[in-house]
Amino acid sequence: MKKYLPKIGLFGLGTVGQGLLNIIQKSSLPFEISAIVDRSFQKKQDLIGKIPASSDPGLILDNQEIDIIVEVIGGVDLPLFIIREALDKKKNVVTANKFLLAQHGYALFSKARENGVKIGFEASVAGAIPIIRNLENIFWYEQIPLLEGILNGTTNYILTCMRTEKKDYPEALADAQRLGLAEADPALDINGTDAAHKLALLASLISKKWIDYNNIYVRGIGNLRINDISWTEKMGYRVKQISRYHLHDGKMFLSVEPSIIRPGHYLWDVEFENNAIVFQGAYSGNHMFVGKGAGSYPTAYSVLSDIMHIIQGNYNPYIANDCQWHYDYPSPIDDNENAFYIRLPVRDEPGVLAQITAILSENHISIASVHQDAPLETTDNPVDIIIVTHKCYRKSIHNILNLLEKSKVLQGEAVFLAMDEN
Ligand SMILES: NC(=O)c1ccc[n+]([C@@H]2O[C@H](COP(=O)([O-])OP(=O)(O)OC[C@H]3O[C@@H](n4cnc5c(N)ncnc54)[C@H](OP(=O)(O)O)[C@@H]3O)[C@@H](O)[C@H]2O)c1
């Protein structure tokens, strides 16, 4: 008698879908791809071969024999429809779609639990890095007061390229696009939203409450200039776009923002498009995961491992099974203290520095150091004044930047970076 093989329906034959199909075709795995849905399936017949294919989601959703659907289409509306339908029909789901889960995960995980099926989403956070299943299983009983990550390869590539190749932001972004590391529209990467989607999923796993990504404090890297990278480098720091979960005095702080770190920081050597996640376990100590956060095969491998876990029945997703979701809300980050780097493009004339230091002092900001590298002759061009502060409240930084803007001292956009002390 022929052995029963679980049946998979694959939605999306793009970067991740093709990687998955290639791995499956090269391996001997205990399941079969029974159908593929892709809007341009006709152009991909060479890859698809004899597998039934269509652009109609019904090919998979109406097939009662399909046990698991894999969604690697991307976007929100169609995947939401597909996954809802699949869960209603008691099909397990594997997805790489952080955007969808960050927006609709609360409802989708609840539906999966009600219907006794699973949602595997290892690939949705940091590609090949096995962080989801580790948090869901091994570290489920751990107390995690701090997690930090580089969760977006595009921004990490750009920041590394600015530092190592001395390119300004637009050139570094163009390089990332040319290398296929940034989308044609990179807005969600650059403005920090993509990382916030991922951080919300990680924070939900750690806190066992549902965190809405809209409540995360997010700043992108779009206003950083080569001056910021070179000034911080001269001071012995590196700039990294850090996603951060921090539990302090019973309050939860969540942020995604460009930050400066010192040598010895866990994320110091995480360069180019690599991703990394570090976290502190109260009992188990510090942990660090580094690897490929994206790419066809790395992401497809995580999808494959979710499929295998579901098939083997040892998938243990508390998130979909046991966890009764309640919403939780991070505390305002303005209540947090940090040291800050501030770059102020100002008029090159007497009295400007005195005005700035007066505003800082009125707002109880103590200066650790001041730097300027202006030409000896006065110039009409703005010159940068760099200030590093001692620890102060973030709301004071926002305050002084507003005041400086009103005072007309600024000749361009001020940039501030929080110092990450961990
Ligand atoms: N790429 C990565 O490295 C990576 C890493 C982590 C997570 N992810 C996530 O994985 C998912 C897939 O990403 P990807 O990079 O593989 O995307 P992609 O290369 O754009 O592939 C998407 C595939 O879905 C097809 N498709 C799009 N809209 C469709 C529709 N309405 N109906 C049917 N098929 C449709 C596309 O067809 P066309 O060929 O006609 O466009 C394409 O084949 C996304 O959620 C993404 O965030 C990707």
Tab-separated table of C-alpha atoms and ligand atoms in Angstrom:
chain	number	residue	atom	x	y	z
A	1	MET	CA	0.000	0.000	0.000
A	2	LYS	CA	1.262	3.485	-0.865
A	3	LYS	CA	2.347	5.475	2.189
A	4	TYR	CA	0.150	8.521	2.921
A	5	LEU	CA	2.024	11.746	2.316
A	6	PRO	CA	0.690	14.990	3.845
A	7	LYS	CA	-0.389	17.426	1.161
A	8	ILE	CA	0.780	21.007	0.913
A	9	GLY	CA	-0.771	23.885	-1.026
A	10	LEU	CA	1.687	26.637	-1.920
A	11	PHE	CA	0.514	30.230	-2.404
A	12	GLY	CA	3.165	32.374	-4.100
A	13	LEU	CA	6.018	31.288	-6.331
A	14	GLY	CA	8.301	34.288	-5.941
A	15	THR	CA	11.601	34.595	-4.071
A	16	VAL	CA	10.648	32.456	-1.069
A	17	GLY	CA	8.201	30.151	-2.898
A	18	GLN	CA	10.766	29.254	-5.561
A	19	GLY	CA	13.431	28.671	-2.920
A	20	LEU	CA	11.067	26.305	-1.117
A	21	LEU	CA	10.160	24.437	-4.294
A	22	ASN	CA	13.840	24.040	-5.192
A	23	ILE	CA	14.732	22.664	-1.768
A	24	ILE	CA	11.806	20.237	-1.895
A	25	GLN	CA	12.698	19.060	-5.399
A	26	LYS	CA	16.302	18.405	-4.320
A	27	SER	CA	15.369	16.575	-1.095
A	28	SER	CA	13.469	13.505	-0.106
A	29	LEU	CA	10.791	14.817	2.239
A	30	PRO	CA	7.710	13.128	3.686
A	31	PHE	CA	5.125	15.394	2.029
A	32	GLU	CA	4.095	16.500	-1.411
A	33	ILE	CA	3.210	19.825	-2.983
A	34	SER	CA	-0.291	19.147	-4.296
A	35	ALA	CA	-1.112	22.529	-5.804
A	36	ILE	CA	0.385	25.951	-6.450
A	37	VAL	CA	-1.459	29.260	-6.669
A	38	ASP	CA	0.381	32.183	-8.221
A	39	ARG	CA	-0.913	35.049	-10.319
A	40	SER	CA	1.708	34.473	-13.011
A	41	PHE	CA	1.831	30.666	-12.779
A	42	GLN	CA	1.723	30.376	-16.575
A	43	LYS	CA	5.131	32.052	-16.864
A	44	LYS	CA	6.588	29.669	-14.270
A	45	GLN	CA	5.638	26.334	-15.857
A	46	ASP	CA	9.298	25.254	-16.044
A	47	LEU	CA	9.448	25.333	-12.271
A	48	ILE	CA	5.955	24.018	-11.642
A	49	GLY	CA	6.191	20.984	-13.914
A	50	LYS	CA	3.227	18.659	-13.397
A	51	ILE	CA	1.994	20.171	-10.133
A	52	PRO	CA	-1.573	21.502	-10.612
A	53	ALA	CA	-1.398	25.321	-10.680
A	54	SER	CA	-3.752	28.256	-11.026
A	55	SER	CA	-4.174	31.903	-10.170
A	56	ASP	CA	-7.422	30.977	-8.359
A	57	PRO	CA	-7.008	30.470	-4.569
A	58	GLY	CA	-9.906	27.985	-4.763
A	59	LEU	CA	-7.532	25.417	-6.284
A	60	ILE	CA	-5.993	25.007	-2.832
A	61	LEU	CA	-8.702	26.217	-0.470
A	62	ASP	CA	-11.385	23.935	-1.958
A	63	ASN	CA	-9.138	20.886	-1.983
A	64	GLN	CA	-10.150	18.926	1.106
A	65	GLU	CA	-7.080	16.728	0.897
A	66	ILE	CA	-4.675	19.591	1.497
A	67	ASP	CA	-3.493	19.561	5.142
A	68	ILE	CA	-1.160	22.562	5.212
A	69	ILE	CA	-1.153	25.780	3.238
A	70	VAL	CA	2.004	27.848	2.806
A	71	GLU	CA	1.421	31.561	2.226
A	72	VAL	CA	4.386	33.377	0.664
A	73	ILE	CA	2.556	35.886	-1.489
A	74	GLY	CA	3.134	38.927	0.722
A	75	GLY	CA	0.880	41.944	1.233
A	76	VAL	CA	-2.158	41.879	3.466
A	77	ASP	CA	-5.591	41.611	1.850
A	78	LEU	CA	-5.282	38.407	-0.167
A	79	PRO	CA	-3.157	36.574	2.440
A	80	LEU	CA	-5.678	37.553	5.128
A	81	PHE	CA	-8.517	36.085	3.076
A	82	ILE	CA	-6.515	32.930	2.278
A	83	ILE	CA	-5.375	32.286	5.849
A	84	ARG	CA	-8.822	32.919	7.354
A	85	GLU	CA	-10.384	30.524	4.863
A	86	ALA	CA	-7.692	27.909	5.445
A	87	LEU	CA	-8.100	28.080	9.237
A	88	ASP	CA	-11.887	27.845	8.894
A	89	LYS	CA	-11.365	24.709	6.835
A	90	LYS	CA	-9.071	23.355	9.578
A	91	LYS	CA	-5.948	23.514	7.472
A	92	ASN	CA	-2.648	24.307	9.163
A	93	VAL	CA	-0.872	27.431	7.962
A	94	VAL	CA	2.769	28.346	7.440
A	95	THR	CA	3.535	31.946	6.568
A	96	ALA	CA	6.516	34.308	6.290
A	97	ASN	CA	4.248	37.350	6.378
A	98	LYS	CA	5.173	39.568	9.342
A	99	PHE	CA	3.165	42.485	7.980
A	100	LEU	CA	-0.025	40.420	8.016
A	101	LEU	CA	0.623	38.845	11.431
A	102	ALA	CA	1.587	42.130	13.086
A	103	GLN	CA	-1.736	43.580	11.907
A	104	HIS	CA	-4.090	40.605	12.192
A	105	GLY	CA	-2.222	38.057	14.325
A	106	TYR	CA	-4.509	38.475	17.328
A	107	ALA	CA	-7.561	37.324	15.349
A	108	LEU	CA	-5.703	34.724	13.281
A	109	PHE	CA	-3.992	32.998	16.215
A	110	SER	CA	-7.298	32.988	18.106
A	111	LYS	CA	-9.027	31.391	15.114
A	112	ALA	CA	-6.262	28.784	14.793
A	113	ARG	CA	-6.669	27.907	18.471
A	114	GLU	CA	-10.464	27.612	18.163
A	115	ASN	CA	-10.104	25.325	15.149
A	116	GLY	CA	-7.315	23.184	16.594
A	117	VAL	CA	-4.812	23.991	13.866
A	118	LYS	CA	-1.417	25.701	13.818
A	119	ILE	CA	0.166	28.774	12.335
A	120	GLY	CA	3.897	28.366	11.759
A	121	PHE	CA	5.616	31.720	11.350
A	122	GLU	CA	9.322	31.112	11.958
A	123	ALA	CA	10.242	32.774	8.644
A	124	SER	CA	8.362	35.960	9.464
A	125	VAL	CA	10.971	37.252	11.926
A	126	ALA	CA	14.643	37.390	10.957
A	127	GLY	CA	14.424	34.884	8.076
A	128	ALA	CA	16.564	31.862	8.847
A	129	ILE	CA	17.285	32.706	12.497
A	130	PRO	CA	15.345	30.206	14.609
A	131	ILE	CA	14.036	32.675	17.156
A	132	ILE	CA	10.282	32.038	17.122
A	133	ARG	CA	10.413	28.371	17.976
A	134	ASN	CA	13.095	28.957	20.583
A	135	LEU	CA	10.942	31.568	22.328
A	136	GLU	CA	7.811	29.441	21.959
A	137	ASN	CA	9.387	26.301	23.309
A	138	ILE	CA	12.736	26.319	25.061
A	139	PHE	CA	12.423	29.802	26.572
A	140	TRP	CA	8.651	29.847	27.145
A	141	TYR	CA	9.121	29.582	30.933
A	142	GLU	CA	12.095	31.959	31.046
A	143	GLN	CA	11.828	35.541	32.238
A	144	ILE	CA	13.288	37.812	29.598
A	145	PRO	CA	13.885	41.386	30.781
A	146	LEU	CA	15.783	42.483	27.666
A	147	LEU	CA	15.814	41.564	23.991
A	148	GLU	CA	17.612	43.563	21.320
A	149	GLY	CA	17.897	42.878	17.660
A	150	ILE	CA	18.966	43.978	14.257
A	151	LEU	CA	15.804	42.851	12.538
A	152	ASN	CA	16.069	44.601	9.208
A	153	GLY	CA	18.882	43.652	6.842
A	154	THR	CA	18.306	46.576	4.478
A	155	THR	CA	18.943	49.248	7.095
A	156	ASN	CA	21.873	47.335	8.554
A	157	TYR	CA	23.393	47.081	5.083
A	158	ILE	CA	22.940	50.814	4.487
A	159	LEU	CA	24.494	51.803	7.829
A	160	THR	CA	27.430	49.432	7.308
A	161	CYS	CA	27.954	50.701	3.765
A	162	MET	CA	27.883	54.341	4.951
A	163	ARG	CA	30.584	53.596	7.497
A	164	THR	CA	32.882	51.271	5.574
A	165	GLU	CA	32.575	52.861	2.119
A	166	LYS	CA	32.018	56.459	3.266
A	167	LYS	CA	28.905	56.736	1.127
A	168	ASP	CA	26.087	59.087	2.029
A	169	TYR	CA	22.608	57.723	2.672
A	170	PRO	CA	21.141	58.025	-0.870
A	171	GLU	CA	24.132	56.247	-2.446
A	172	ALA	CA	24.127	53.490	0.166
A	173	LEU	CA	20.381	52.989	-0.367
A	174	ALA	CA	20.912	52.811	-4.151
A	175	ASP	CA	23.621	50.155	-3.573
A	176	ALA	CA	21.247	48.123	-1.412
A	177	GLN	CA	18.598	48.319	-4.134
A	178	ARG	CA	21.069	47.310	-6.846
A	179	LEU	CA	22.082	44.257	-4.788
A	180	GLY	CA	18.441	43.235	-4.313
A	181	LEU	CA	18.620	43.990	-0.579
A	182	ALA	CA	16.019	46.753	-0.669
A	183	GLU	CA	12.614	46.908	-2.294
A	184	ALA	CA	11.926	49.383	-5.098
A	185	ASP	CA	9.846	51.139	-2.421
A	186	PRO	CA	11.992	50.696	0.688
A	187	ALA	CA	9.822	52.903	2.926
A	188	LEU	CA	8.795	50.192	5.413
A	189	ASP	CA	12.424	49.154	5.907
A	190	ILE	CA	13.852	52.659	6.153
A	191	ASN	CA	11.206	54.128	8.441
A	192	GLY	CA	11.462	51.219	10.885
A	193	THR	CA	7.962	49.794	10.354
A	194	ASP	CA	9.187	46.420	9.098
A	195	ALA	CA	11.350	45.990	12.204
A	196	ALA	CA	8.424	47.119	14.388
A	197	HIS	CA	6.242	44.356	12.897
A	198	LYS	CA	8.877	41.806	13.887
A	199	LEU	CA	9.530	43.307	17.312
A	200	ALA	CA	5.784	43.249	18.041
A	201	LEU	CA	5.710	39.503	17.314
A	202	LEU	CA	8.771	38.845	19.500
A	203	ALA	CA	7.439	41.039	22.319
A	204	SER	CA	4.096	39.211	22.151
A	205	LEU	CA	5.878	35.884	22.553
A	206	ILE	CA	7.967	37.117	25.472
A	207	SER	CA	5.157	38.868	27.317
A	208	LYS	CA	2.479	36.326	26.315
A	209	LYS	CA	0.203	39.259	25.635
A	210	TRP	CA	-0.646	40.736	22.269
A	211	ILE	CA	1.409	43.813	21.408
A	212	ASP	CA	0.137	46.071	18.655
A	213	TYR	CA	3.066	47.317	16.565
A	214	ASN	CA	1.382	50.734	16.355
A	215	ASN	CA	2.229	51.224	20.029
A	216	ILE	CA	5.969	50.816	19.482
A	217	TYR	CA	8.178	53.925	19.454
A	218	VAL	CA	9.686	53.895	15.958
A	219	ARG	CA	12.263	56.109	14.223
A	220	GLY	CA	13.866	55.347	10.896
A	221	ILE	CA	17.328	55.942	9.492
A	222	GLY	CA	16.224	58.245	6.644
A	223	ASN	CA	17.526	61.471	8.204
A	224	LEU	CA	21.000	60.127	9.051
A	225	ARG	CA	23.843	61.570	7.026
A	226	ILE	CA	27.431	60.517	6.466
A	227	ASN	CA	28.409	63.197	9.054
A	228	ASP	CA	26.583	61.242	11.761
A	229	ILE	CA	28.343	58.059	10.819
A	230	SER	CA	31.786	59.692	10.683
A	231	TRP	CA	31.317	61.724	13.884
A	232	THR	CA	30.171	58.708	15.870
A	233	GLU	CA	32.982	56.633	14.387
A	234	LYS	CA	35.541	59.275	15.459
A	235	MET	CA	34.140	58.999	18.980
A	236	GLY	CA	34.564	55.207	18.902
A	237	TYR	CA	30.892	54.297	18.403
A	238	ARG	CA	28.873	52.558	15.698
A	239	VAL	CA	25.335	53.366	14.618
A	240	LYS	CA	22.892	50.461	14.435
A	241	GLN	CA	19.144	50.368	13.900
A	242	ILE	CA	18.161	48.535	17.088
A	243	SER	CA	14.823	46.971	17.960
A	244	ARG	CA	14.484	46.769	21.688
A	245	TYR	CA	12.229	45.116	24.278
A	246	HIS	CA	13.063	46.206	27.797
A	247	LEU	CA	11.335	45.430	31.058
A	248	HIS	CA	12.294	47.927	33.739
A	249	ASP	CA	10.653	48.572	37.122
A	250	GLY	CA	7.635	46.554	35.965
A	251	LYS	CA	7.231	48.688	32.845
A	252	MET	CA	7.701	47.452	29.297
A	253	PHE	CA	9.529	49.719	26.837
A	254	LEU	CA	9.564	48.967	23.124
A	255	SER	CA	11.503	50.873	20.514
A	256	VAL	CA	12.988	50.675	17.050
A	257	GLU	CA	15.502	53.435	16.404
A	258	PRO	CA	19.007	54.232	15.227
A	259	SER	CA	21.234	53.973	18.274
A	260	ILE	CA	24.923	54.276	19.058
A	261	ILE	CA	26.783	51.381	20.581
A	262	ARG	CA	30.263	50.906	22.015
A	263	PRO	CA	32.836	48.223	21.134
A	264	GLY	CA	31.967	45.083	23.058
A	265	HIS	CA	28.230	45.501	22.491
A	266	TYR	CA	26.753	42.216	21.295
A	267	LEU	CA	25.554	43.793	18.052
A	268	TRP	CA	28.838	45.603	17.261
A	269	ASP	CA	30.047	43.099	14.664
A	270	VAL	CA	26.684	42.369	13.060
A	271	GLU	CA	27.326	43.954	9.691
A	272	PHE	CA	25.842	44.348	6.216
A	273	GLU	CA	22.556	42.508	5.632
A	274	ASN	CA	22.942	40.150	8.589
A	275	ASN	CA	20.362	40.037	11.344
A	276	ALA	CA	20.928	39.261	15.014
A	277	ILE	CA	18.932	38.892	18.188
A	278	VAL	CA	20.317	38.930	21.720
A	279	PHE	CA	18.322	38.396	24.848
A	280	GLN	CA	18.840	37.982	28.563
A	281	GLY	CA	17.238	35.051	30.307
A	282	ALA	CA	16.840	35.580	34.056
A	283	TYR	CA	17.827	31.946	34.669
A	284	SER	CA	19.564	30.798	31.506
A	285	GLY	CA	21.781	33.857	30.912
A	286	ASN	CA	22.533	35.682	27.686
A	287	HIS	CA	21.772	34.274	24.256
A	288	MET	CA	22.717	35.488	20.827
A	289	PHE	CA	21.450	34.419	17.422
A	290	VAL	CA	23.070	35.716	14.229
A	291	GLY	CA	22.280	34.821	10.654
A	292	LYS	CA	20.528	35.532	7.413
A	293	GLY	CA	17.439	37.642	7.932
A	294	ALA	CA	16.219	37.261	4.364
A	295	GLY	CA	16.953	35.636	1.021
A	296	SER	CA	15.326	32.897	-0.965
A	297	TYR	CA	16.877	29.777	0.593
A	298	PRO	CA	17.375	31.071	4.161
A	299	THR	CA	13.725	32.125	4.396
A	300	ALA	CA	12.458	29.047	2.576
A	301	TYR	CA	14.380	26.842	5.001
A	302	SER	CA	12.458	28.312	7.944
A	303	VAL	CA	9.199	27.693	6.067
A	304	LEU	CA	10.268	24.109	5.441
A	305	SER	CA	11.139	23.576	9.078
A	306	ASP	CA	7.666	24.805	10.128
A	307	ILE	CA	6.064	22.376	7.652
A	308	MET	CA	8.104	19.503	9.062
A	309	HIS	CA	7.282	20.415	12.644
A	310	ILE	CA	3.581	20.419	11.906
A	311	ILE	CA	3.824	17.120	10.039
A	312	GLN	CA	5.851	15.462	12.777
A	313	GLY	CA	3.291	16.564	15.336
A	314	ASN	CA	5.989	17.941	17.621
A	315	TYR	CA	5.111	21.504	16.787
A	316	ASN	CA	4.352	23.016	20.125
A	317	PRO	CA	3.076	26.477	19.437
A	318	TYR	CA	1.791	27.801	22.735
A	319	ILE	CA	1.067	30.973	20.886
A	320	ALA	CA	-1.583	29.239	18.794
A	321	ASN	CA	-2.728	26.681	21.337
A	322	ASP	CA	-2.574	27.540	24.988
A	323	CYS	CA	-2.052	31.241	25.083
A	324	GLN	CA	-5.235	33.218	25.706
A	325	TRP	CA	-4.360	36.541	24.188
A	326	HIS	CA	-4.937	39.781	26.004
A	327	TYR	CA	-3.636	43.072	24.736
A	328	ASP	CA	-0.740	44.764	26.514
A	329	TYR	CA	0.641	48.263	26.019
A	330	PRO	CA	4.223	49.488	26.272
A	331	SER	CA	5.047	52.450	28.517
A	332	PRO	CA	5.931	55.778	26.897
A	333	ILE	CA	9.625	55.767	26.096
A	334	ASP	CA	9.829	59.450	27.042
A	335	ASP	CA	10.002	58.256	30.651
A	336	ASN	CA	13.293	56.521	29.877
A	337	GLU	CA	16.773	57.953	30.479
A	338	ASN	CA	19.663	57.695	28.018
A	339	ALA	CA	22.803	59.489	27.006
A	340	PHE	CA	22.327	61.066	23.564
A	341	TYR	CA	24.373	62.131	20.559
A	342	ILE	CA	22.890	65.255	18.962
A	343	ARG	CA	23.973	66.842	15.677
A	344	LEU	CA	22.841	70.412	15.165
A	345	PRO	CA	23.420	72.068	11.779
A	346	VAL	CA	23.683	75.759	12.751
A	347	ARG	CA	24.631	79.208	11.476
A	348	ASP	CA	28.378	79.826	11.706
A	349	GLU	CA	28.313	82.976	13.863
A	350	PRO	CA	29.174	84.120	17.400
A	351	GLY	CA	26.699	83.401	20.170
A	352	VAL	CA	25.121	80.297	18.630
A	353	LEU	CA	26.860	77.858	20.955
A	354	ALA	CA	25.912	80.002	23.970
A	355	GLN	CA	22.251	79.937	22.878
A	356	ILE	CA	22.331	76.165	22.522
A	357	THR	CA	23.995	75.506	25.868
A	358	ALA	CA	21.526	77.870	27.581
A	359	ILE	CA	18.561	75.905	26.170
A	360	LEU	CA	20.150	72.617	27.221
A	361	SER	CA	20.822	73.858	30.715
A	362	GLU	CA	17.248	75.232	31.120
A	363	ASN	CA	16.065	71.709	30.276
A	364	HIS	CA	18.431	70.046	32.781
A	365	ILE	CA	20.551	68.408	30.112
A	366	SER	CA	24.138	68.035	31.175
A	367	ILE	CA	26.737	68.032	28.395
A	368	ALA	CA	29.411	65.310	28.304
A	369	SER	CA	31.245	66.711	25.260
A	370	VAL	CA	30.917	69.260	22.429
A	371	HIS	CA	32.551	68.909	19.014
A	372	GLN	CA	32.835	71.125	15.992
A	373	ASP	CA	34.921	70.889	12.855
A	374	ALA	CA	34.219	74.179	11.079
A	375	PRO	CA	36.640	75.919	8.678
A	376	LEU	CA	38.712	78.808	10.120
A	377	GLU	CA	36.985	81.389	7.889
A	378	THR	CA	33.343	81.982	8.670
A	379	THR	CA	31.003	80.586	6.065
A	380	ASP	CA	27.388	80.967	4.982
A	381	ASN	CA	27.013	77.193	4.942
A	382	PRO	CA	25.621	75.553	8.053
A	383	VAL	CA	28.208	73.939	10.318
A	384	ASP	CA	27.598	70.949	12.558
A	385	ILE	CA	27.784	71.186	16.309
A	386	ILE	CA	27.880	67.760	17.909
A	387	ILE	CA	26.826	67.371	21.503
A	388	VAL	CA	27.004	64.232	23.590
A	389	THR	CA	24.850	64.432	26.697
A	390	HIS	CA	24.955	62.682	30.014
A	391	LYS	CA	21.897	60.590	30.775
A	392	CYS	CA	18.700	62.577	30.528
A	393	TYR	CA	15.026	62.041	29.805
A	394	ARG	CA	14.124	61.656	26.164
A	395	LYS	CA	11.310	64.142	26.578
A	396	SER	CA	13.973	66.768	27.372
A	397	ILE	CA	15.677	66.017	24.064
A	398	HIS	CA	12.390	66.449	22.181
A	399	ASN	CA	11.839	69.650	24.107
A	400	ILE	CA	15.191	71.237	23.292
A	401	LEU	CA	14.928	70.310	19.626
A	402	ASN	CA	11.547	72.082	19.454
A	403	LEU	CA	12.995	75.131	21.185
A	404	LEU	CA	16.051	75.211	18.921
A	405	GLU	CA	13.835	74.989	15.875
A	406	LYS	CA	11.723	77.902	17.089
A	407	SER	CA	14.824	79.941	17.936
A	408	LYS	CA	15.932	79.734	14.270
A	409	VAL	CA	19.397	78.554	15.332
A	410	LEU	CA	18.985	75.401	13.263
A	411	GLN	CA	19.843	75.527	9.574
A	412	GLY	CA	18.705	72.003	8.795
A	413	GLU	CA	17.266	68.930	10.450
A	414	ALA	CA	18.773	68.053	13.830
A	415	VAL	CA	19.605	64.398	14.388
A	416	PHE	CA	19.704	62.612	17.712
A	417	LEU	CA	20.772	59.080	18.544
A	418	ALA	CA	20.250	57.293	21.837
A	419	MET	CA	23.237	55.559	23.385
A	420	ASP	CA	22.499	51.872	23.909
A	421	GLU	CA	24.373	50.893	27.067
A	422	ASN	CA	23.754	47.135	27.001
B	1	LIG	N1	12.220	37.595	0.276
B	1	LIG	C1	12.687	37.427	1.509
B	1	LIG	O1	13.902	37.330	1.723
B	1	LIG	C2	11.739	37.333	2.676
B	1	LIG	C3	12.263	37.186	3.969
B	1	LIG	C4	11.388	37.058	5.055
B	1	LIG	C5	10.030	37.115	4.831
B	1	LIG	N2	9.554	37.294	3.573
B	1	LIG	C6	8.111	37.363	3.371
B	1	LIG	O2	7.722	36.305	2.522
B	1	LIG	C7	6.622	36.715	1.725
B	1	LIG	C8	6.960	36.505	0.255
B	1	LIG	O3	8.082	37.307	-0.070
B	1	LIG	P1	8.835	37.140	-1.485
B	1	LIG	O4	10.077	37.936	-1.359
B	1	LIG	O5	8.925	35.701	-1.868
B	1	LIG	O6	7.815	37.927	-2.442
B	1	LIG	P2	7.822	37.911	-4.028
B	1	LIG	O7	9.159	37.548	-4.564
B	1	LIG	O8	7.198	39.183	-4.463
B	1	LIG	O9	6.824	36.698	-4.375
B	1	LIG	C9	5.436	36.777	-4.251
B	1	LIG	C10	4.818	35.783	-5.218
B	1	LIG	O10	3.405	35.837	-5.038
B	1	LIG	C11	2.808	36.129	-6.311
B	1	LIG	N3	1.643	36.960	-6.103
B	1	LIG	C12	1.618	38.263	-5.756
B	1	LIG	N4	0.350	38.705	-5.664
B	1	LIG	C13	-0.440	37.648	-5.982
B	1	LIG	C14	-1.840	37.472	-6.095
B	1	LIG	N5	-2.683	38.489	-5.871
B	1	LIG	N6	-2.297	36.261	-6.407
B	1	LIG	C15	-1.466	35.245	-6.663
B	1	LIG	N7	-0.122	35.337	-6.588
B	1	LIG	C16	0.387	36.538	-6.248
B	1	LIG	C17	3.872	36.869	-7.100
B	1	LIG	O11	3.626	36.770	-8.488
B	1	LIG	P3	4.477	37.670	-9.531
B	1	LIG	O12	5.668	36.864	-9.898
B	1	LIG	O13	3.542	37.878	-10.662
B	1	LIG	O14	4.818	38.958	-8.844
B	1	LIG	C18	5.125	36.135	-6.679
B	1	LIG	O15	5.303	34.949	-7.419
B	1	LIG	C19	6.330	38.167	2.122
B	1	LIG	O16	5.332	38.189	3.110
B	1	LIG	C20	7.652	38.632	2.694
B	1	LIG	O17	7.500	39.675	3.644
B	1	LIG	C21	10.376	37.400	2.483
